[in-house]
Tab-separated table of C-alpha atoms and ligand atoms in Angstrom:
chain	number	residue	atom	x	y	z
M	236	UNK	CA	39.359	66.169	-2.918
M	237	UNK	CA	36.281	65.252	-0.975
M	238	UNK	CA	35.467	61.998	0.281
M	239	UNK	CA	34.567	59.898	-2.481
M	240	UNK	CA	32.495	56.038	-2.485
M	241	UNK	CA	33.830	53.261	-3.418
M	242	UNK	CA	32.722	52.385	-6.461
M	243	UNK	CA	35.379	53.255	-8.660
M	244	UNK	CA	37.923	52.083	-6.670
M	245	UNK	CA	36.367	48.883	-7.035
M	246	UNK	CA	35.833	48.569	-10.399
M	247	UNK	CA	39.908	49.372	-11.074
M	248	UNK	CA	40.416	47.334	-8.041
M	249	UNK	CA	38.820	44.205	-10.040
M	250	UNK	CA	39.805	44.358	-13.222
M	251	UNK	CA	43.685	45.402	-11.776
M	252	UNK	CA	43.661	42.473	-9.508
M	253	UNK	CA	44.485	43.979	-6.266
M	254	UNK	CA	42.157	45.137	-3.040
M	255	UNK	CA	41.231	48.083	-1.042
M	256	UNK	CA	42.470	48.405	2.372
M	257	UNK	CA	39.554	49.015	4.541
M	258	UNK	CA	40.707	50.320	8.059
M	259	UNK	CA	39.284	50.747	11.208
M	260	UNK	CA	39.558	53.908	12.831
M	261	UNK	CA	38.782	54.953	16.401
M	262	UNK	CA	41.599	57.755	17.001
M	263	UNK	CA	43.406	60.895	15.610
M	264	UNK	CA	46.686	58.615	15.728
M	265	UNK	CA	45.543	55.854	14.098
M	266	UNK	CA	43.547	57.665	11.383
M	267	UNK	CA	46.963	60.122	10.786
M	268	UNK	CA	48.847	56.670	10.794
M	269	UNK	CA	47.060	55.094	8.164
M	270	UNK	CA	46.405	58.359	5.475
M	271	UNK	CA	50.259	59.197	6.162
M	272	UNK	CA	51.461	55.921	5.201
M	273	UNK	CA	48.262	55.962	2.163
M	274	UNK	CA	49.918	59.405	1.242
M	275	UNK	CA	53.733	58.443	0.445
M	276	UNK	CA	52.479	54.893	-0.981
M	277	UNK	CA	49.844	57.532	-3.039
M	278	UNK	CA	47.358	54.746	-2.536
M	279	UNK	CA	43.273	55.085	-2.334
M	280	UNK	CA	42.013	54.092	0.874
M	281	UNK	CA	38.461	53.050	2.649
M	282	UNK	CA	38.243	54.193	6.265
M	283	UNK	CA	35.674	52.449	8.730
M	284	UNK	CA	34.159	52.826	11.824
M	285	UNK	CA	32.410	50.537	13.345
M	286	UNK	CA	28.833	51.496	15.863
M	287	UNK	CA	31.527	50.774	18.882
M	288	UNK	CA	34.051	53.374	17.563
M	289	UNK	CA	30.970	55.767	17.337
M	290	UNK	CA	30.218	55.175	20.517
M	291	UNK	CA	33.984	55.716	21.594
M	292	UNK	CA	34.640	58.504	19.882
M	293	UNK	CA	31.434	60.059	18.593
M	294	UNK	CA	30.180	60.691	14.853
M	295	UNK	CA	30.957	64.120	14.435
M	296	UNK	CA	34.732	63.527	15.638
M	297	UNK	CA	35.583	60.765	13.078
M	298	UNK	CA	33.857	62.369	10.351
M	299	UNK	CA	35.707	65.742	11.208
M	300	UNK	CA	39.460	63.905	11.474
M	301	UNK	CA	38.682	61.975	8.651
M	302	UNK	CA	37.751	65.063	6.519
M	303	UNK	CA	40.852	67.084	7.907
M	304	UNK	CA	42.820	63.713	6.699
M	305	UNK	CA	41.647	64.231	3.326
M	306	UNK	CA	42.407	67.558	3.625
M	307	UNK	CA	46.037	66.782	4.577
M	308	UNK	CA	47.010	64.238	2.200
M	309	UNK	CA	44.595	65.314	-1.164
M	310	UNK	CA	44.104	61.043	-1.603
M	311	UNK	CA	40.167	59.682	-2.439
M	312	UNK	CA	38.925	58.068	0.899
M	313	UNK	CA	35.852	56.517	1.395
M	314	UNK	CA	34.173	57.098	4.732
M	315	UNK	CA	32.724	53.330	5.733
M	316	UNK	CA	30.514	52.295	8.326
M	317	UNK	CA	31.476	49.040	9.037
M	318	UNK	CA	28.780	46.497	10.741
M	319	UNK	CA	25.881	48.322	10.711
M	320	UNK	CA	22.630	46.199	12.396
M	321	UNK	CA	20.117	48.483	12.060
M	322	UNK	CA	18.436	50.273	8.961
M	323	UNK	CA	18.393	53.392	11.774
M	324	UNK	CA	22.090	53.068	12.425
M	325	UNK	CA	22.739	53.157	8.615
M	326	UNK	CA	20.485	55.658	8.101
M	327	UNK	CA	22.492	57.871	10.424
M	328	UNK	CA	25.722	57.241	8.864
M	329	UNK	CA	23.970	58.380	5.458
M	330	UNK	CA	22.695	61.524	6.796
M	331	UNK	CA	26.125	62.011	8.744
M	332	UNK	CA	28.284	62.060	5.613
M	333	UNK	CA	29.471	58.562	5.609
M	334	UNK	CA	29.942	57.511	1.844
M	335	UNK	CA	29.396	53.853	2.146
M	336	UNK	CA	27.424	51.364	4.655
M	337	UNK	CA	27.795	47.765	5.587
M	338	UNK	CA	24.424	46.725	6.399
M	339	UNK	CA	25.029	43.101	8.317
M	340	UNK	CA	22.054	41.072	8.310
M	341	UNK	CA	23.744	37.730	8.311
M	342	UNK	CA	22.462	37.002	11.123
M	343	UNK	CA	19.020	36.794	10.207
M	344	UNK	CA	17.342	34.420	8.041
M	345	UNK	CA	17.893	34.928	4.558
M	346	UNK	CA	14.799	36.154	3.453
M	347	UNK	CA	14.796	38.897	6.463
M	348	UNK	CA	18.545	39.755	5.624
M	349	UNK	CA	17.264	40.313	1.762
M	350	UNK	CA	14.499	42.516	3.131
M	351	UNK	CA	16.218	44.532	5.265
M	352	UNK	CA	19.710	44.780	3.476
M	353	UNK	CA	17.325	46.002	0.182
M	354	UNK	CA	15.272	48.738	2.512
M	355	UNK	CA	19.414	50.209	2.996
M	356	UNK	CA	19.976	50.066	-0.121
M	357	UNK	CA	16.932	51.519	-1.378
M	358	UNK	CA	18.031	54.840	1.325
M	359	UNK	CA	21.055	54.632	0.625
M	360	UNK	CA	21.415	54.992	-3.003
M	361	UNK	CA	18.723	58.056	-3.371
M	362	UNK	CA	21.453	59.830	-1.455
M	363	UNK	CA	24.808	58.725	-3.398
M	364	UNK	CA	26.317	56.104	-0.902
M	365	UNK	CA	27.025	52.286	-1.712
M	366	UNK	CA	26.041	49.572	0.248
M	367	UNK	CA	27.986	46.456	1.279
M	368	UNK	CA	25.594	43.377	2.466
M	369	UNK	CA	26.655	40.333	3.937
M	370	UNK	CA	25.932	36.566	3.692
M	371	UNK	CA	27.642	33.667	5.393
M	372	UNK	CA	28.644	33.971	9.571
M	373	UNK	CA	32.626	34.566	10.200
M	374	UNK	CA	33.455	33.341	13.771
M	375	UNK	CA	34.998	35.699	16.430
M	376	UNK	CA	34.624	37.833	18.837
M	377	UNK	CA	35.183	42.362	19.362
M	378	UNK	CA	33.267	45.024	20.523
M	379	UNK	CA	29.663	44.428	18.940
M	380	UNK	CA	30.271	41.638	16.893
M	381	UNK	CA	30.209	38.222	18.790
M	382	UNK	CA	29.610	34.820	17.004
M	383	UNK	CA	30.707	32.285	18.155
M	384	UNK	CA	32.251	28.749	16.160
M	385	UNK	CA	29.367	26.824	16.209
M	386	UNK	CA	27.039	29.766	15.071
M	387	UNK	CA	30.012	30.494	12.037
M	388	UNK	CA	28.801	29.236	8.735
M	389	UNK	CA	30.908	29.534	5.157
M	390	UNK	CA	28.501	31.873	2.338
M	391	UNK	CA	26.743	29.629	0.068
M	392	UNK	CA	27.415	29.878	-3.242
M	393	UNK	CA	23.837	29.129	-4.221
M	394	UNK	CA	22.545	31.742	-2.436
M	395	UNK	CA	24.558	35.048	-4.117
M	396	UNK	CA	23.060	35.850	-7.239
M	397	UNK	CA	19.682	35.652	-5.613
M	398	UNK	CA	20.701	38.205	-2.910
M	399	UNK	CA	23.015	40.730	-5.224
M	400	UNK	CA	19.977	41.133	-7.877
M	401	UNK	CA	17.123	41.343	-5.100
M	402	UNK	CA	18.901	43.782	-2.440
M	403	UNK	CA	20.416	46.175	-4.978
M	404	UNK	CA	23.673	45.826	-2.983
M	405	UNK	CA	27.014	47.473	-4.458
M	406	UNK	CA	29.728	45.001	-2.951
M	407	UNK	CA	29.058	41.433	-0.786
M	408	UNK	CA	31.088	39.978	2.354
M	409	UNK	CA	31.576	36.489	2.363
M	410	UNK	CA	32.755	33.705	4.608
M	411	UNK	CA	35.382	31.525	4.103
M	412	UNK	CA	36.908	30.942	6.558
M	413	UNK	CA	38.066	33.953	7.799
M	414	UNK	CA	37.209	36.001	11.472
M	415	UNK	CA	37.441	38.468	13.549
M	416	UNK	CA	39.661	39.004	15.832
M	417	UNK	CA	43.650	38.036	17.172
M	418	UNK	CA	42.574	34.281	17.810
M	419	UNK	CA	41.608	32.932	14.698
M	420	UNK	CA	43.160	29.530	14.685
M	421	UNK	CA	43.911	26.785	16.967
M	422	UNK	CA	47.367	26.156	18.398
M	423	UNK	CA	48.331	23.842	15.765
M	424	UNK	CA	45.613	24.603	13.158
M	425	UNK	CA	47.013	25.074	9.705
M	426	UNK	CA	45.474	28.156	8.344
M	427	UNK	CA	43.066	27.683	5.588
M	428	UNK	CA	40.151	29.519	3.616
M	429	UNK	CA	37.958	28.371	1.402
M	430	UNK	CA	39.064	29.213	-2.089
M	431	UNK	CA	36.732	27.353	-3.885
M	432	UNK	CA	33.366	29.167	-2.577
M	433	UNK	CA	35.334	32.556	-3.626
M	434	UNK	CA	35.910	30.466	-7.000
M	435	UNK	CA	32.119	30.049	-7.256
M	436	UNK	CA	30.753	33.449	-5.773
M	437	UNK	CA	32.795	34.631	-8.788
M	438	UNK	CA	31.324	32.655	-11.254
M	439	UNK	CA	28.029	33.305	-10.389
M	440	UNK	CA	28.886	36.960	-9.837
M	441	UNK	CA	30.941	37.938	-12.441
M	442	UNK	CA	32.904	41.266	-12.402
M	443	UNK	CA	31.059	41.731	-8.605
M	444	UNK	CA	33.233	43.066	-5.933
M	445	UNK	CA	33.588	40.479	-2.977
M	446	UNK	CA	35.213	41.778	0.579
M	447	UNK	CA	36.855	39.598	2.984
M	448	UNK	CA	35.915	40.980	6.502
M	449	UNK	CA	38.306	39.330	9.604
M	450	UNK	CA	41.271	39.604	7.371
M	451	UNK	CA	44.224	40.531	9.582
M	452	UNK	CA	47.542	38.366	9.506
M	453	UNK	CA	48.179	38.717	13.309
M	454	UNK	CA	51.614	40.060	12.948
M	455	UNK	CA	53.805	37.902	14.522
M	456	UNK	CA	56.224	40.287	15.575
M	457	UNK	CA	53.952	42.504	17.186
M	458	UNK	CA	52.125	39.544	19.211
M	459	UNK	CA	55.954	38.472	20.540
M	460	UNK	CA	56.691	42.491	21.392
M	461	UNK	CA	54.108	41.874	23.598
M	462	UNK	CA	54.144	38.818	25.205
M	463	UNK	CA	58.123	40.387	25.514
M	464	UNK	CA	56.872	43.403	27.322
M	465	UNK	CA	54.084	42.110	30.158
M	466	UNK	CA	51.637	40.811	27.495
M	467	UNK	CA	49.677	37.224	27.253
M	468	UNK	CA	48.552	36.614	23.868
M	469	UNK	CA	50.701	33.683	23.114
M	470	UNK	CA	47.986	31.502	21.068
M	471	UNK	CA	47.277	34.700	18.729
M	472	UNK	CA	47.096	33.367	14.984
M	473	UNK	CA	45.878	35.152	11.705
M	474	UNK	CA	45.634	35.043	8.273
M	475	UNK	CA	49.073	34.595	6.347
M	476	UNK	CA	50.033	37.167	3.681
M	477	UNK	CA	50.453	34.796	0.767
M	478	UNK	CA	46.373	33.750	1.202
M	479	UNK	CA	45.401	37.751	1.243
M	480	UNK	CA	47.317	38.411	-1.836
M	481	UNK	CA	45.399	35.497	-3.636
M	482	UNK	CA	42.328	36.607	-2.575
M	483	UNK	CA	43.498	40.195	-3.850
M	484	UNK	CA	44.120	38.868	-7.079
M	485	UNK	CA	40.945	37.118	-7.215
M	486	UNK	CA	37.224	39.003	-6.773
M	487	UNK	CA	38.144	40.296	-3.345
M	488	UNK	CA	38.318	44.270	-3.815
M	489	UNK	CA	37.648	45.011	-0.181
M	490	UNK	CA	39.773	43.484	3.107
M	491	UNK	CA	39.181	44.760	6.330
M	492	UNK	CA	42.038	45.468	9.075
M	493	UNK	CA	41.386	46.096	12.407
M	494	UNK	CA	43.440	43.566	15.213
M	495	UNK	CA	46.553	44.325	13.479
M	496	UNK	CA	46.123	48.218	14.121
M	497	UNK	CA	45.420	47.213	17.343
M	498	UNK	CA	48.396	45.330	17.792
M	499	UNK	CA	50.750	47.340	16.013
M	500	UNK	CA	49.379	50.104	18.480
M	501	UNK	CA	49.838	47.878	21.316
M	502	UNK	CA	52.956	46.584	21.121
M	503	UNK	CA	54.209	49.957	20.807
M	504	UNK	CA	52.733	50.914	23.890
M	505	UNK	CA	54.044	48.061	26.174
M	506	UNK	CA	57.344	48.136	24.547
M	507	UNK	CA	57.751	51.824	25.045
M	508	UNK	CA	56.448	51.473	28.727
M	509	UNK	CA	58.871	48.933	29.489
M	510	UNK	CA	61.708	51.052	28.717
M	511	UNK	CA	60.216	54.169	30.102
M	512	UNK	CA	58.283	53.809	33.151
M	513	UNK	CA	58.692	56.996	34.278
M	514	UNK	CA	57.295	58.882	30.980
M	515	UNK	CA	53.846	59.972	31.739
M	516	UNK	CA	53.223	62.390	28.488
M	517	UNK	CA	50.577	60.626	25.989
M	518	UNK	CA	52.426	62.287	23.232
M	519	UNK	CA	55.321	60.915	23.489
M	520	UNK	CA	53.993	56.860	23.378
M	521	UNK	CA	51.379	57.762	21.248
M	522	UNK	CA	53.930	59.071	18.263
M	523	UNK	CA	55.926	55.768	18.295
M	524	UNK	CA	52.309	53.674	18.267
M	525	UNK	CA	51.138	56.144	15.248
M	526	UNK	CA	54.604	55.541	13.676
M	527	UNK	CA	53.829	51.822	14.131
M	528	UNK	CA	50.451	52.031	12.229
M	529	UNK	CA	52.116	54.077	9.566
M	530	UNK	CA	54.926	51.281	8.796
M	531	UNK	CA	52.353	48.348	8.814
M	532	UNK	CA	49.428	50.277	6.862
M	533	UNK	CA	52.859	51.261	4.278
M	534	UNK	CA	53.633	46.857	4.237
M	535	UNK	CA	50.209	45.890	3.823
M	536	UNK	CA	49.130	48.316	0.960
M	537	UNK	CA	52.686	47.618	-1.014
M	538	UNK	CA	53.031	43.568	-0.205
M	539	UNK	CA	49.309	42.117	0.692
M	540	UNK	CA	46.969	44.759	-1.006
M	541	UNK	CA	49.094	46.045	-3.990
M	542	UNK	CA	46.957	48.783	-4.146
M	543	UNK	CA	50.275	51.027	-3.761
M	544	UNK	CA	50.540	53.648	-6.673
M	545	UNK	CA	46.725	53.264	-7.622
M	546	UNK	CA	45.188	56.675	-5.835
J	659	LIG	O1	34.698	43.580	12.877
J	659	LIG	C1	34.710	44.401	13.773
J	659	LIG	C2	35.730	45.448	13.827
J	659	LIG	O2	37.024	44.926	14.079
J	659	LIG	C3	35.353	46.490	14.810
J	659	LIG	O3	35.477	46.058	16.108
J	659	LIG	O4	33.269	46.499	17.140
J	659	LIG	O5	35.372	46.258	18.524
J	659	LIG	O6	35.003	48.296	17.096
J	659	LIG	P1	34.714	46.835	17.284
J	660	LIG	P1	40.241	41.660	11.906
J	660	LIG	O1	39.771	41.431	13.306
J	660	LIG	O2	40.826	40.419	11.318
J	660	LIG	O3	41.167	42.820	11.805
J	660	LIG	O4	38.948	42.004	11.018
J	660	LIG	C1	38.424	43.304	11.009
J	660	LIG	C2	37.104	43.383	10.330
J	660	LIG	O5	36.645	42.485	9.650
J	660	LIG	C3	36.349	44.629	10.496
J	660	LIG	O6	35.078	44.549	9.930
J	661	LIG	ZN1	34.152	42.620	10.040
């Protein structure tokens, strides 16, 4: 198997009512984490990396672990670049191997977004990857993406059709309500998103694959391992399940994890320090934090994605 875009997966992914789990990857552990548990739940998978993990790691290391992945577990992954700015950084992912680009002009105006998103495309698709463009501003805050609240704004329905049939794009993030990040509610806030603009991107898009970027649930176990183990995150809120698995059942064939790696990997971590401070070997609390990522990444494809069984 070699890596493959996402196109197909998409297309099943719509008409069977379920989503894609799009990863973010920065590590041999957590890649091995998440194509271990893919492998025994024998489900397709996207893989991202974002320009900070590129800059952590370097290109030719992710691509290489990713390939040796595919290698090791025979499943179709998709190779992702995940927030790309530039037409240059995109263009470099293309060359590079990548199979799919996010080009994120959101925040530009949308005319300039439109211009540049179709000038990706247009590269893009004379070499056989996909493009993913973005409209509407999610909140929050990581390595190089940093918007704040007042500068969020929910994706206008009005505006979709325009921007699918003039950019060429094969898949479209939208806003509602969602963002990056461990913090993305108030103390008290109830969780919401905006059904009703995925309702009407859908209408006006019909059969179009829609991906919901800032979509992890914040694990609430993992966020009380710990603030149990020397950790302060006590206001950290996500998404619940129940809202993921709607929008899975809806138009949304894409949904993008990162914090909860990060926590799962984390809390692993702290916990294991706390009840070995002497250990010093990175193997052995890196095993139980790539363990960690396995047995989330198994949960979310079987019980928020239900993409489990569809490789
Ligand atoms: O949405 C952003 C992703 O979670 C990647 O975060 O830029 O800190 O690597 P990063
Ligand atoms: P989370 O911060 O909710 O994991 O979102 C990740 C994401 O959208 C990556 O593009
Ligand atoms: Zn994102």
């Amino acid at each position: 198997m070699a890596l493959v875009t996402s196109k197909e997966m998409f297309q099943k992914a719509y008409e069977g009512g379920y989503a894609i789990g799009a990863f973010n990857v920065n590590n041999m552990e957590i890649i091995q984490g998440i194509t271990e548990a893919a492998k025994e739940e024998n489900a397709p998978l996207i893989l991202q990396v974002s320009s900070g993990a590129r800059n952590y790691a370097k290109h030719a290391y992710l691509v290489k672990l990713v390939e040796a992945a595919i290698e090791d577990t025979d499943l179709p992954i998709c190779l992702h670049l995940d927030h790309g700015d530039t037409f240059e950084l995109c263009k470099s992912c293309i060359d590079g191997g990548f199979t799919s680009v996010m080009i994120d002009g959101s925040h530009h105006s949308f005319e300039d977004n439109i211009a540049l998103t179709k000038k990706v495309v247009e590269y893009a698709h004379a070499h056989g990857v996909v493009v993913e463009g973005e409209l509407g501003r999610l909140a929050g805050i990581e390595d190089a993406v940093n918007v704040s609240d007042a500068d969020a704004s929910y994706t206008d329905p009005d505006q979709v059709q325009e921007f699918v049939e003039k950019t060429g794009v094969d898949s479209l993030a939208i806003a509602i309500g969602t963002s990056h990040g461990a913090y993305k509610f108030k103390p008290g806030q109830k969780p919401q998103l905006r059904f009703d603009i995925l309702e009407e991107v859908s209408k006006r898009l019909p059969g179009f694959p829609i991906v919901l970027h800032g979509a992890s649930s914040v694990i609430p176990e993992f966020v009380d391992i710990i603030n149990a183990n020397g950790g302060k995150m006590p206001d950290a809120i996500g998404i619940p399940e129940d809202m993921l698995r709607q929008a899975a059942r809806m138009a949304v064939c894409k949904i993008n994890i990162d914090s909860d790696l990060r926590l799962a990997m984390t809390a692993s971590i702290r916990q294991y320090f706390n009840e070995h401070p002497d250990h010093f070997d990175p193997r052995q609390y890196l095993k139980p934090a790539r363990a960690n990522i396995k047995k989330l990444v198994q949960h979310k494809l079987v019980n928020v994605l239900g993409c489990n069984g569809k490789a």
